[in-house]
Amino acid sequence: MINPIVSANELVKTYSKGLIALNNISMVVNKKEVLVVMGPSGSGKSTLIRTFNGLESFDSGELEVVGITIGTDPEDRKVREIRKRVGMVFQQFNLFPHLSILENITLAPIQVQRKNRIEAEDHAMELLSQMGIEKQAKKYPIQLSGGEQQRVAIARSLAVNPELLLFDEPTSALDPERVNEVLDAMRKLAQDGMTMVVVTHEVSFAKEVADRVVFMDSGKIIETSSPNVFFNNAKEERSRKFLNQIIK
Amino acid sequence: MAILLMKKINKLINNVKRTMFTSSLDTFISLFITSILFVCTVKLSKWFFLKANWTVVEENIPLFLFGVFPADQRWRPSLWLIILISLVVLTLFTPSWSFFRKLLPFAWIAVIPIGIALLAGGIGLSPVASRYWGGLTLTIFLMMSSLFLAFPFGIILAFGRQSKLQLIKYFCSIYIETLRAIPLISILFFGQLLIPLFLPVEIEINRVLRSIIAFTLFVSAYIAEDIRGGLQAIPKSQIEAAKSLGFNTFQITRFILLPQVLQIALPALTNQAVGLLQNTSLMSILGLVELLGISRSLLANPKFIGQYMEVYVWLAAIYWFICTIMALVAQNIERKTTLVKLI
């Protein structure tokens, strides 16, 4: 039995106003799996994946990510160790505006992993051409379209050779005609066997790429199914309601 | 040729008509301001060319530049000023791609110890006590060394104020708020009169150093606030992105925050530098013969009695000139470091 990459055990997180973001969440993410998390806004799906790399803390429960166990008050050292091995792609890209595309990608390998510059740059160029944007290497984030910026962000998180990639609504901030170029890049990654947890509303992507779909509502996991079951014949009433709303 | 000229004049007249004389109120305001300007210009130039006696300036140029620095050693402050001027020229005219440009920040930092070595002497040069330093040299020296010390101190204070450690946070906040609440002149008095009281008798800090410490304490609080303004302009999500790449707090500060913060805060920091230059003149009432101080002692000389106007106009011109150069250098740095507009 291979250990899962993420295993969450009864995670609870409550915000100060009594809002429950995570309500007793237990789940696993297996190696080489693509897990899509869906749910209405405010259902806690972003909070959930942000706990996976320590951007959010939780009030009770236990979490194991890439073999490192953290509790409610984790040590900085452990959290950083997790972050070095888990990449994250954000809705708003969050590239560093004062650095060129190439510098954005090589900063972490050079400063965190202590790779030498030439090696890091070679790897970065390889990743950029994999994303189809090697010509933009010398430009600055602001000169790129949203879709290109998001592909740079993916390349940046790949540059540290992560064992797991987290995507927090990666296409929600994009113009509709730019969505596919990002999804295509993600499809390729999935084919290459990258373990991914993706929060998204992109039904076609989920249908085609996901191994499992997790549906969340008000901080709870309502249903975990294969995409085939989830989209055609969801087990839970609430899942079906949600699907009716997003698929017209 | 003539037609072309006529056309140009016509255009100019039209322009003037359009911008200054569209309505009767406009016409009135335009005429009023123009006549005031005219009268002022005539009176000023009359004074400037006919009445003013510029010998007080002409005869005392070395005093304005170097104060009472020993006459046979004047080449030392001169050399330092020349180094400074060449640095300014280099900063303004080296292209941004040049390798040399990367060395410029170090040259600017090195210029302060070089200044100390040249002014104070010691290594191979005959020592000159700081009470003989003066004039423009001292003004610039005060400004540059205070800035040089206040800058890192201000950065540390600004980041300290955001610290998660409560003790550091409160210390920095209280420091900044207190220093900003006290007038500069009382801090300078504090530096001159009280610092010696706190120190044991055998340690004697000279006046120049004491005023540099006082200026540093004061300006660093303001610099800290400018830096904090820059810090707040950077979205939290960028810090999250950096964290999720595995950077530690120091690396985030060094590689993500500082470069952006300095670029955003540069105009405000330039303001502090210009303000500091002018505030050094306060030291003239605390016993330093910097630019204003030396002028005051000049005016006390019976030979030049009553020539206030000439001396103060001359001083104003010097301060204006240096401030302009500082503004130019700042603009230049801004242009050459701004690869992309951040906000």
Coordinates of C-alpha atoms in Angstrom, one line a residue:
Chain A
M1 CA 0.0 0.0 0.0
I2 CA 1.5 3.3 -1.1
N3 CA 1.1 6.2 1.4
P4 CA -1.2 9.0 0.1
I5 CA 0.4 12.4 -0.5
V6 CA -2.2 14.2 1.5
S7 CA -4.2 12.7 4.3
A8 CA -6.5 15.0 6.3
N9 CA -8.0 13.7 9.5
E10 CA -11.0 15.5 11.0
L11 CA -9.9 19.0 10.1
V12 CA -12.0 21.8 11.7
K13 CA -11.6 25.5 11.1
T14 CA -13.8 28.2 12.4
Y15 CA -13.5 31.9 11.6
S16 CA -13.9 34.3 14.5
K17 CA -17.5 35.3 13.4
G18 CA -18.6 31.7 14.0
L19 CA -18.4 30.9 10.3
I20 CA -17.3 27.3 9.9
A21 CA -14.9 27.0 7.0
L22 CA -13.9 23.4 7.5
N23 CA -16.3 21.1 9.3
N24 CA -14.7 17.8 10.2
I25 CA -12.9 17.1 6.9
S26 CA -11.3 13.8 6.4
M27 CA -9.9 12.9 3.0
V28 CA -6.8 11.6 1.1
V29 CA -5.1 12.5 -2.1
N30 CA -3.2 9.7 -3.7
K31 CA 0.0 9.8 -5.7
K32 CA -0.5 10.6 -9.4
E33 CA -4.1 11.5 -8.8
V34 CA -6.0 14.5 -10.1
L35 CA -8.5 15.5 -7.6
V36 CA -11.0 18.2 -8.5
V37 CA -12.8 20.1 -5.7
M38 CA -16.0 21.7 -6.6
G39 CA -18.7 23.6 -4.6
P40 CA -20.5 26.9 -4.3
S41 CA -18.5 30.0 -3.2
G42 CA -17.9 30.1 0.5
S43 CA -18.1 26.3 0.8
G44 CA -14.5 26.1 2.1
K45 CA -12.8 24.6 -0.9
S46 CA -10.1 27.3 -1.1
T47 CA -9.6 27.2 2.6
L48 CA -9.1 23.4 2.4
I49 CA -6.4 23.4 -0.2
R50 CA -4.7 26.4 1.5
T51 CA -4.3 24.3 4.6
F52 CA -2.5 21.7 2.5
N53 CA 0.6 24.0 2.3
G54 CA 0.1 25.9 5.5
L55 CA -1.3 29.1 4.2
E56 CA -4.3 28.5 6.5
S57 CA -4.1 27.0 10.0
F58 CA -6.9 24.8 11.5
D59 CA -8.4 24.6 14.9
S60 CA -8.4 20.8 15.4
G61 CA -7.5 17.7 13.5
E62 CA -4.4 16.4 11.9
L63 CA -2.9 16.8 8.5
E64 CA -0.1 14.8 6.8
V65 CA 1.3 16.3 3.6
V66 CA 4.2 14.6 1.6
G67 CA 5.0 12.6 4.7
I68 CA 5.2 15.5 7.1
T69 CA 2.6 15.7 9.9
I70 CA 1.3 19.0 11.1
G71 CA -1.1 19.8 13.9
T72 CA -3.0 23.0 14.9
D73 CA 0.2 25.0 15.7
P74 CA 2.8 23.7 13.3
E75 CA 6.5 24.7 13.5
D76 CA 7.7 27.1 10.9
R77 CA 10.4 24.7 9.8
K78 CA 7.9 21.9 9.1
V79 CA 5.6 24.2 7.1
R80 CA 8.4 25.5 5.0
E81 CA 9.6 21.9 4.3
I82 CA 6.1 21.1 3.0
R83 CA 6.0 24.3 0.9
K84 CA 9.3 23.4 -0.7
R85 CA 7.7 20.2 -1.9
V86 CA 4.2 21.4 -2.7
G87 CA 3.5 24.0 -5.4
M88 CA 0.6 26.3 -5.6
V89 CA -1.1 28.3 -8.4
F90 CA -3.4 31.1 -7.5
Q91 CA -6.5 32.7 -9.0
Q92 CA -4.7 36.1 -9.3
F93 CA -1.4 34.6 -10.6
N94 CA 0.6 36.5 -8.0
L95 CA 3.7 36.8 -10.1
F96 CA 6.4 39.2 -8.8
P97 CA 5.9 42.3 -10.9
H98 CA 9.5 43.6 -10.4
L99 CA 11.1 40.5 -11.8
S100 CA 11.3 39.3 -15.3
I101 CA 9.5 36.1 -16.3
L102 CA 12.7 34.1 -16.1
E103 CA 13.7 35.7 -12.7
N104 CA 10.2 34.9 -11.4
I105 CA 10.8 31.2 -12.2
T106 CA 14.4 30.9 -11.1
L107 CA 14.2 32.8 -7.8
A108 CA 13.0 29.9 -5.7
P109 CA 15.3 27.3 -7.3
I110 CA 18.3 29.6 -6.8
Q111 CA 17.5 31.0 -3.3
V112 CA 15.6 28.2 -1.7
Q113 CA 17.1 25.1 -3.4
R114 CA 20.5 26.6 -3.8
K115 CA 20.8 25.5 -7.5
N116 CA 23.3 27.3 -9.6
R117 CA 22.0 30.0 -11.9
I118 CA 22.7 28.4 -15.2
E119 CA 21.1 25.1 -14.2
A120 CA 18.0 26.9 -12.9
E121 CA 17.7 29.0 -16.0
D122 CA 18.0 26.0 -18.3
H123 CA 15.3 24.3 -16.3
A124 CA 13.1 27.4 -16.4
M125 CA 13.4 27.7 -20.2
E126 CA 12.5 24.1 -20.5
L127 CA 9.4 24.7 -18.4
L128 CA 8.5 27.8 -20.4
S129 CA 8.7 26.0 -23.7
Q130 CA 6.6 23.2 -22.2
M131 CA 4.0 25.9 -21.5
G132 CA 4.5 27.4 -25.0
I133 CA 5.7 30.8 -23.8
E134 CA 9.5 30.5 -24.1
K135 CA 9.6 33.7 -26.1
Q136 CA 8.3 35.8 -23.2
A137 CA 11.2 34.9 -20.9
K138 CA 12.8 38.4 -20.9
K139 CA 9.5 40.2 -20.5
Y140 CA 7.8 41.4 -17.3
P141 CA 4.5 40.0 -15.9
I142 CA 2.6 43.2 -16.8
Q143 CA 3.4 42.8 -20.4
L144 CA 1.8 39.4 -20.6
S145 CA -1.9 38.4 -21.0
G146 CA -3.7 36.8 -18.1
G147 CA -3.4 33.3 -19.7
E148 CA 0.3 33.7 -20.2
Q149 CA 0.8 35.0 -16.7
Q150 CA -1.0 32.0 -15.3
R151 CA 1.1 29.6 -17.4
V152 CA 4.2 31.4 -16.0
A153 CA 2.8 30.9 -12.5
I154 CA 2.4 27.2 -13.3
A155 CA 6.0 27.0 -14.6
R156 CA 7.2 28.9 -11.5
S157 CA 5.6 26.4 -9.1
L158 CA 6.9 23.5 -11.2
A159 CA 10.5 24.9 -11.1
V160 CA 11.0 23.5 -7.6
N161 CA 10.0 20.0 -8.7
P162 CA 7.0 19.7 -6.4
E163 CA 5.4 16.3 -5.5
L164 CA 2.0 17.9 -5.4
L165 CA 0.5 20.9 -7.2
L166 CA -2.4 22.9 -5.7
F167 CA -4.6 25.0 -8.0
D168 CA -6.9 27.6 -6.4
E169 CA -9.4 28.5 -9.2
P170 CA -6.7 29.0 -11.8
T171 CA -9.0 30.1 -14.6
S172 CA -11.5 32.2 -12.7
A173 CA -9.7 35.5 -13.3
L174 CA -9.1 34.9 -17.0
D175 CA -11.0 36.2 -20.1
P176 CA -13.1 33.3 -21.5
E177 CA -10.9 33.0 -24.6
R178 CA -7.8 32.6 -22.4
V179 CA -9.2 29.8 -20.3
N180 CA -8.3 26.9 -22.6
E181 CA -4.6 27.6 -22.9
V182 CA -4.3 27.3 -19.2
L183 CA -6.4 24.2 -19.0
D184 CA -4.4 22.6 -21.8
A185 CA -1.2 23.1 -19.8
M186 CA -2.9 21.5 -16.8
R187 CA -4.1 18.6 -18.9
K188 CA -0.5 18.0 -20.1
L189 CA 0.7 18.0 -16.5
A190 CA -1.9 15.5 -15.5
Q191 CA -0.9 13.2 -18.4
D192 CA 2.7 13.4 -17.2
G193 CA 1.6 12.0 -13.9
M194 CA 1.6 15.1 -11.7
T195 CA -0.4 14.8 -8.5
M196 CA -2.9 17.7 -8.6
V197 CA -5.6 19.1 -6.4
V198 CA -7.7 21.6 -8.4
V199 CA -10.4 23.9 -7.2
T200 CA -12.3 24.9 -10.3
H201 CA -15.7 25.4 -11.8
E202 CA -14.6 24.0 -15.2
V203 CA -16.9 21.1 -15.7
S204 CA -15.3 19.9 -19.0
F205 CA -11.9 19.8 -17.4
A206 CA -13.2 17.9 -14.4
K207 CA -15.0 15.4 -16.6
E208 CA -12.0 14.8 -18.7
V209 CA -9.0 14.9 -16.4
A210 CA -10.2 14.3 -12.8
D211 CA -9.8 10.9 -11.2
R212 CA -12.2 11.9 -8.4
V213 CA -14.4 14.8 -7.8
V214 CA -14.9 16.1 -4.2
F215 CA -18.0 18.2 -3.7
M216 CA -18.1 20.6 -0.7
D217 CA -20.8 22.7 0.8
S218 CA -20.7 24.8 4.0
G219 CA -17.4 23.4 5.1
K220 CA -18.4 19.8 4.6
I221 CA -17.5 17.2 2.1
I222 CA -20.9 16.2 0.7
E223 CA -19.8 13.7 -1.9
T224 CA -16.6 12.1 -3.3
S225 CA -17.2 10.3 -6.6
S226 CA -15.6 9.5 -10.0
P227 CA -16.4 12.3 -12.5
N228 CA -18.5 9.9 -14.4
V229 CA -20.8 9.3 -11.5
F230 CA -20.7 12.9 -10.2
F231 CA -21.7 14.6 -13.4
N232 CA -24.2 12.0 -14.7
N233 CA -25.7 10.5 -11.7
A234 CA -24.6 12.4 -8.5
K235 CA -25.4 10.5 -5.3
E236 CA -26.4 13.5 -3.2
E237 CA -29.3 15.9 -3.7
R238 CA -27.2 18.9 -3.0
S239 CA -24.6 17.9 -5.6
R240 CA -27.3 17.6 -8.2
K241 CA -28.7 21.0 -7.3
F242 CA -25.3 22.6 -7.6
L243 CA -24.7 20.9 -11.0
N244 CA -28.0 22.1 -12.2
Q245 CA -27.0 25.7 -11.4
I246 CA -23.7 25.6 -13.1
I247 CA -24.6 23.5 -16.2
K248 CA -27.2 25.2 -18.3
Chain B
M1 CA 10.7 83.2 -44.6
A2 CA 8.9 86.3 -43.6
I3 CA 5.5 84.6 -44.1
L4 CA 6.6 81.7 -42.0
L5 CA 7.6 84.1 -39.2
M6 CA 4.3 85.9 -39.5
K7 CA 2.4 82.7 -39.2
K8 CA 4.3 81.7 -36.1
I9 CA 3.6 85.1 -34.5
N10 CA 0.0 84.8 -35.4
K11 CA -0.2 81.4 -33.8
L12 CA 1.5 82.7 -30.7
I13 CA -1.0 85.6 -30.4
N14 CA -3.9 83.3 -30.9
N15 CA -2.5 81.0 -28.2
V16 CA -2.2 83.9 -25.8
K17 CA -5.6 85.1 -26.6
R18 CA -7.1 81.7 -26.1
T19 CA -5.3 80.9 -22.8
M20 CA -5.2 84.3 -21.1
F21 CA -8.0 86.6 -22.5
T22 CA -11.1 84.5 -23.1
S23 CA -13.4 86.3 -20.7
S24 CA -13.2 89.7 -19.0
L25 CA -12.4 88.1 -15.7
D26 CA -9.5 86.1 -17.4
T27 CA -8.3 89.4 -18.9
F28 CA -8.4 91.1 -15.6
I29 CA -6.5 88.3 -13.8
S30 CA -3.9 88.0 -16.6
L31 CA -3.2 91.8 -16.6
F32 CA -3.1 91.9 -12.8
I33 CA -0.6 89.1 -12.5
T34 CA 1.5 90.3 -15.5
S35 CA 1.9 93.7 -14.0
I36 CA 2.9 92.4 -10.6
L37 CA 5.5 90.1 -12.2
F38 CA 6.7 93.1 -14.3
V39 CA 7.1 95.4 -11.3
C40 CA 8.9 92.7 -9.2
T41 CA 11.3 91.8 -12.0
V42 CA 12.2 95.4 -12.6
K43 CA 12.8 96.1 -8.9
L44 CA 14.7 92.9 -8.4
S45 CA 17.0 93.3 -11.3
K46 CA 17.6 96.9 -10.3
W47 CA 18.7 95.7 -6.9
F48 CA 20.6 92.7 -8.3
F49 CA 22.7 94.7 -10.9
L50 CA 22.9 98.2 -9.5
K51 CA 22.4 98.3 -5.7
A52 CA 23.7 95.0 -4.4
N53 CA 27.4 94.8 -3.4
W54 CA 28.5 91.3 -4.3
T55 CA 32.1 91.7 -2.9
V56 CA 30.9 90.0 0.4
V57 CA 30.2 86.9 -1.7
E58 CA 33.2 87.2 -4.0
E59 CA 35.8 87.6 -1.3
N60 CA 34.5 84.8 0.9
I61 CA 33.9 81.9 -1.5
P62 CA 36.5 79.7 0.3
L63 CA 34.7 80.4 3.6
F64 CA 31.3 79.5 2.1
L65 CA 32.8 76.3 0.8
F66 CA 35.0 75.1 3.6
G67 CA 34.3 77.2 6.7
V68 CA 37.4 77.8 8.8
F69 CA 39.2 74.7 7.5
P70 CA 43.0 75.4 7.7
A71 CA 43.8 77.3 4.6
D72 CA 46.8 75.1 3.6
Q73 CA 44.6 72.0 3.8
R74 CA 41.7 73.2 1.8
W75 CA 42.6 70.9 -1.0
R76 CA 41.1 68.0 1.1
P77 CA 37.5 69.3 1.3
S78 CA 37.9 70.5 -2.3
L79 CA 38.9 67.0 -3.4
W80 CA 35.9 65.5 -1.6
L81 CA 33.5 67.9 -3.3
I82 CA 35.1 67.1 -6.6
I83 CA 34.6 63.4 -6.0
L84 CA 31.0 64.1 -5.1
I85 CA 30.4 66.2 -8.2
S86 CA 32.0 63.5 -10.4
L87 CA 29.7 60.9 -8.8
V88 CA 26.7 63.0 -9.5
V89 CA 27.8 63.4 -13.2
L90 CA 28.5 59.7 -13.5
T91 CA 25.1 58.8 -12.0
L92 CA 23.3 61.2 -14.3
F93 CA 25.1 60.2 -17.5
T94 CA 26.0 56.5 -17.3
P95 CA 23.6 54.4 -19.3
S96 CA 21.5 51.9 -17.4
W97 CA 23.0 48.9 -19.1
S98 CA 26.6 49.7 -18.3
F99 CA 28.5 47.4 -16.0
F100 CA 29.8 50.5 -14.2
R101 CA 26.3 51.3 -13.0
K102 CA 26.2 48.3 -10.8
L103 CA 29.2 49.8 -8.9
L104 CA 27.6 53.2 -8.4
P105 CA 25.7 52.4 -5.2
F106 CA 28.9 51.2 -3.6
A107 CA 30.7 54.3 -4.8
W108 CA 28.0 56.4 -3.1
I109 CA 28.4 54.5 0.1
A110 CA 32.2 54.7 -0.1
V111 CA 32.1 58.5 -0.5
I112 CA 31.2 58.9 3.2
P113 CA 34.2 57.2 4.7
I114 CA 36.3 58.9 2.1
G115 CA 34.9 62.2 3.2
I116 CA 35.7 61.4 6.9
A117 CA 39.2 60.4 6.0
L118 CA 39.8 63.5 4.0
L119 CA 38.2 65.9 6.4
A120 CA 39.5 64.4 9.7
G121 CA 42.9 63.3 8.4
G122 CA 44.9 61.0 10.5
I123 CA 46.2 58.4 7.9
G124 CA 49.1 60.3 6.4
L125 CA 47.2 63.6 6.6
S126 CA 47.5 66.1 9.4
P127 CA 44.5 65.7 11.7
V128 CA 41.9 68.5 11.6
A129 CA 39.4 68.6 14.5
S130 CA 35.8 68.6 13.6
R131 CA 35.3 72.1 15.0
Y132 CA 37.2 73.4 12.0
W133 CA 34.9 71.8 9.6
G134 CA 32.4 74.1 8.0
G135 CA 30.6 75.7 5.2
L136 CA 29.0 73.8 2.3
T137 CA 31.4 70.9 2.9
L138 CA 29.9 70.4 6.4
T139 CA 26.3 70.9 5.2
I140 CA 26.7 68.1 2.7
F141 CA 28.6 65.9 5.0
L142 CA 25.9 66.2 7.7
M143 CA 23.2 65.5 5.2
M144 CA 24.9 62.5 3.6
S145 CA 26.1 60.7 6.7
S146 CA 22.8 61.2 8.5
L147 CA 20.9 59.8 5.5
F148 CA 23.4 56.9 5.1
L149 CA 22.7 55.9 8.8
A150 CA 19.0 56.7 8.9
F151 CA 18.2 54.7 5.8
P152 CA 19.0 51.2 7.1
F153 CA 17.7 52.2 10.5
G154 CA 14.4 53.4 9.0
I155 CA 14.0 50.1 7.0
I156 CA 14.6 48.1 10.2
L157 CA 12.0 50.2 12.1
A158 CA 9.4 49.8 9.3
F159 CA 9.8 46.1 9.2
G160 CA 9.9 45.9 13.0
R161 CA 6.6 47.7 13.2
Q162 CA 5.1 44.8 11.2
S163 CA 6.8 42.2 13.2
K164 CA 4.8 39.3 14.8
L165 CA 6.9 39.7 18.0
Q166 CA 4.9 42.1 20.1
L167 CA 7.8 43.5 22.0
I168 CA 9.6 44.5 18.8
K169 CA 6.4 45.8 17.2
Y170 CA 5.6 48.0 20.2
F171 CA 9.1 49.3 20.6
C172 CA 9.3 50.3 16.9
S173 CA 5.8 51.9 17.0
I174 CA 6.5 53.9 20.1
Y175 CA 9.9 55.0 18.8
I176 CA 8.4 56.2 15.5
E177 CA 5.5 57.9 17.0
T178 CA 7.5 59.6 19.7
L179 CA 10.2 60.9 17.3
R180 CA 7.6 62.2 14.9
A181 CA 5.9 64.0 17.8
I182 CA 9.0 65.9 18.9
P183 CA 10.2 69.0 16.9
L184 CA 13.5 68.5 15.2
I185 CA 15.1 71.4 17.0
S186 CA 14.5 69.9 20.4
I187 CA 16.0 66.6 19.3
L188 CA 19.1 68.6 18.1
F189 CA 19.3 70.3 21.5
F190 CA 19.0 66.9 23.1
G191 CA 21.9 65.7 21.0
Q192 CA 24.1 68.7 21.8
L193 CA 23.3 69.1 25.5
L194 CA 22.0 65.8 26.9
I195 CA 23.9 63.1 25.1
P196 CA 27.2 64.2 26.8
L197 CA 25.4 64.0 30.2
F198 CA 24.4 60.4 29.7
L199 CA 27.9 59.3 28.7
P200 CA 30.8 58.7 31.1
V201 CA 33.2 61.6 31.3
E202 CA 36.1 59.9 29.4
I203 CA 34.0 59.4 26.3
E204 CA 33.7 62.6 24.4
I205 CA 31.7 62.7 21.2
N206 CA 32.3 65.7 19.0
R207 CA 29.6 68.1 18.0
V208 CA 29.4 67.0 14.4
L209 CA 28.9 63.3 15.4
R210 CA 26.4 64.3 18.0
S211 CA 24.3 66.2 15.4
I212 CA 24.6 63.4 13.0
I213 CA 23.2 61.0 15.6
A214 CA 20.3 63.4 16.4
F215 CA 19.5 63.8 12.7
T216 CA 19.6 60.1 12.2
L217 CA 17.3 59.4 15.1
F218 CA 14.8 62.0 13.7
V219 CA 14.9 61.2 10.0
S220 CA 14.8 57.4 10.5
A221 CA 11.3 57.7 12.0
Y222 CA 10.1 59.5 8.9
I223 CA 11.9 57.1 6.6
A224 CA 10.3 54.2 8.4
E225 CA 6.8 55.7 7.7
D226 CA 7.6 56.1 4.0
I227 CA 8.8 52.5 3.8
R228 CA 5.7 51.4 5.6
G229 CA 3.6 53.2 3.0
G230 CA 5.4 51.2 0.3
L231 CA 4.9 48.0 2.2
Q232 CA 1.2 48.5 2.4
A233 CA 1.0 49.0 -1.3
I234 CA 2.2 45.4 -1.9
P235 CA -0.7 42.9 -2.0
K236 CA -0.7 40.2 0.6
S237 CA -1.3 37.6 -2.1
Q238 CA 2.2 38.2 -3.4
I239 CA 3.6 37.3 0.0
E240 CA 1.5 34.2 0.0
A241 CA 2.9 33.2 -3.4
A242 CA 6.4 33.7 -2.1
K243 CA 5.6 31.6 1.1
S244 CA 4.2 28.8 -1.0
L245 CA 7.5 28.7 -2.9
G246 CA 9.2 27.9 0.3
F247 CA 10.9 31.3 1.0
N248 CA 11.6 32.2 4.6
T249 CA 10.7 35.6 6.1
F250 CA 14.2 37.0 5.4
Q251 CA 14.2 35.9 1.8
I252 CA 10.7 37.4 1.2
T253 CA 11.9 40.7 2.6
R254 CA 15.1 40.7 0.7
F255 CA 13.9 39.5 -2.8
I256 CA 10.2 40.4 -2.9
L257 CA 9.4 43.2 -0.6
L258 CA 12.4 45.5 -0.4
P259 CA 13.0 46.0 -4.2
Q260 CA 9.4 46.9 -4.7
V261 CA 9.1 49.0 -1.5
L262 CA 12.1 51.1 -2.4
Q263 CA 10.9 51.8 -5.8
I264 CA 7.5 52.8 -4.6
A265 CA 8.9 54.9 -1.7
L266 CA 11.6 56.6 -3.7
P267 CA 9.8 59.9 -4.3
A268 CA 8.9 60.1 -0.6
L269 CA 12.5 59.3 0.3
T270 CA 13.8 62.0 -1.9
N271 CA 11.6 64.4 -0.1
Q272 CA 13.2 63.3 3.2
A273 CA 16.7 63.9 1.8
V274 CA 15.8 67.4 0.5
G275 CA 14.2 68.2 3.9
L276 CA 17.2 66.9 5.7
L277 CA 19.5 69.1 3.7
Q278 CA 17.6 72.2 4.6
N279 CA 17.2 71.2 8.2
T280 CA 21.0 71.0 8.6
S281 CA 20.9 74.8 8.7
L282 CA 19.3 74.5 12.2
M283 CA 22.7 73.5 13.4
S284 CA 23.9 77.0 12.9
I285 CA 22.1 78.0 16.1
L286 CA 23.7 75.1 17.9
G287 CA 27.3 76.0 17.3
L288 CA 28.2 74.4 13.9
V289 CA 29.6 76.7 11.2
E290 CA 27.9 74.9 8.3
L291 CA 26.7 77.0 5.4
L292 CA 24.2 79.1 7.3
G293 CA 26.5 79.3 10.4
I294 CA 29.5 80.5 8.5
S295 CA 27.3 83.2 6.8
R296 CA 26.1 84.4 10.1
S297 CA 29.6 84.8 11.5
L298 CA 30.5 86.5 8.2
L299 CA 27.7 89.0 8.7
A300 CA 29.0 89.7 12.2
N301 CA 32.2 91.0 10.7
P302 CA 32.2 94.8 10.8
K303 CA 33.5 94.9 7.2
F304 CA 30.4 93.3 5.8
I305 CA 27.9 94.7 8.2
G306 CA 24.4 95.2 6.8
Q307 CA 24.8 93.1 3.7
Y308 CA 22.2 90.5 4.7
M309 CA 20.4 90.6 1.4
E310 CA 23.4 89.7 -0.7
V311 CA 24.4 86.8 1.6
Y312 CA 21.0 85.3 2.0
V313 CA 20.2 85.5 -1.7
W314 CA 23.5 83.8 -2.3
L315 CA 22.7 81.1 0.3
A316 CA 19.2 80.6 -1.2
A317 CA 20.8 80.1 -4.6
I318 CA 23.2 77.4 -3.2
Y319 CA 20.5 75.5 -1.3
W320 CA 18.3 75.7 -4.4
F321 CA 21.1 74.4 -6.6
I322 CA 21.9 71.4 -4.4
C323 CA 18.2 70.5 -4.0
T324 CA 17.8 70.6 -7.7
I325 CA 20.8 68.3 -8.2
M326 CA 19.3 65.9 -5.7
A327 CA 16.0 66.0 -7.4
L328 CA 17.7 65.3 -10.7
V329 CA 19.6 62.4 -9.3
A330 CA 16.5 61.0 -7.8
Q331 CA 14.6 61.3 -11.1
N332 CA 17.4 59.6 -12.8
I333 CA 17.5 56.7 -10.4
E334 CA 13.7 56.4 -10.6
R335 CA 13.8 56.3 -14.4
K336 CA 16.7 53.8 -14.6
T337 CA 15.4 51.4 -12.0
T338 CA 11.8 51.5 -13.0
L339 CA 11.6 48.7 -15.5
V340 CA 7.9 48.4 -15.0
K341 CA 5.5 50.6 -13.1
L342 CA 4.4 48.6 -10.1
I343 CA 1.3 50.5 -9.2

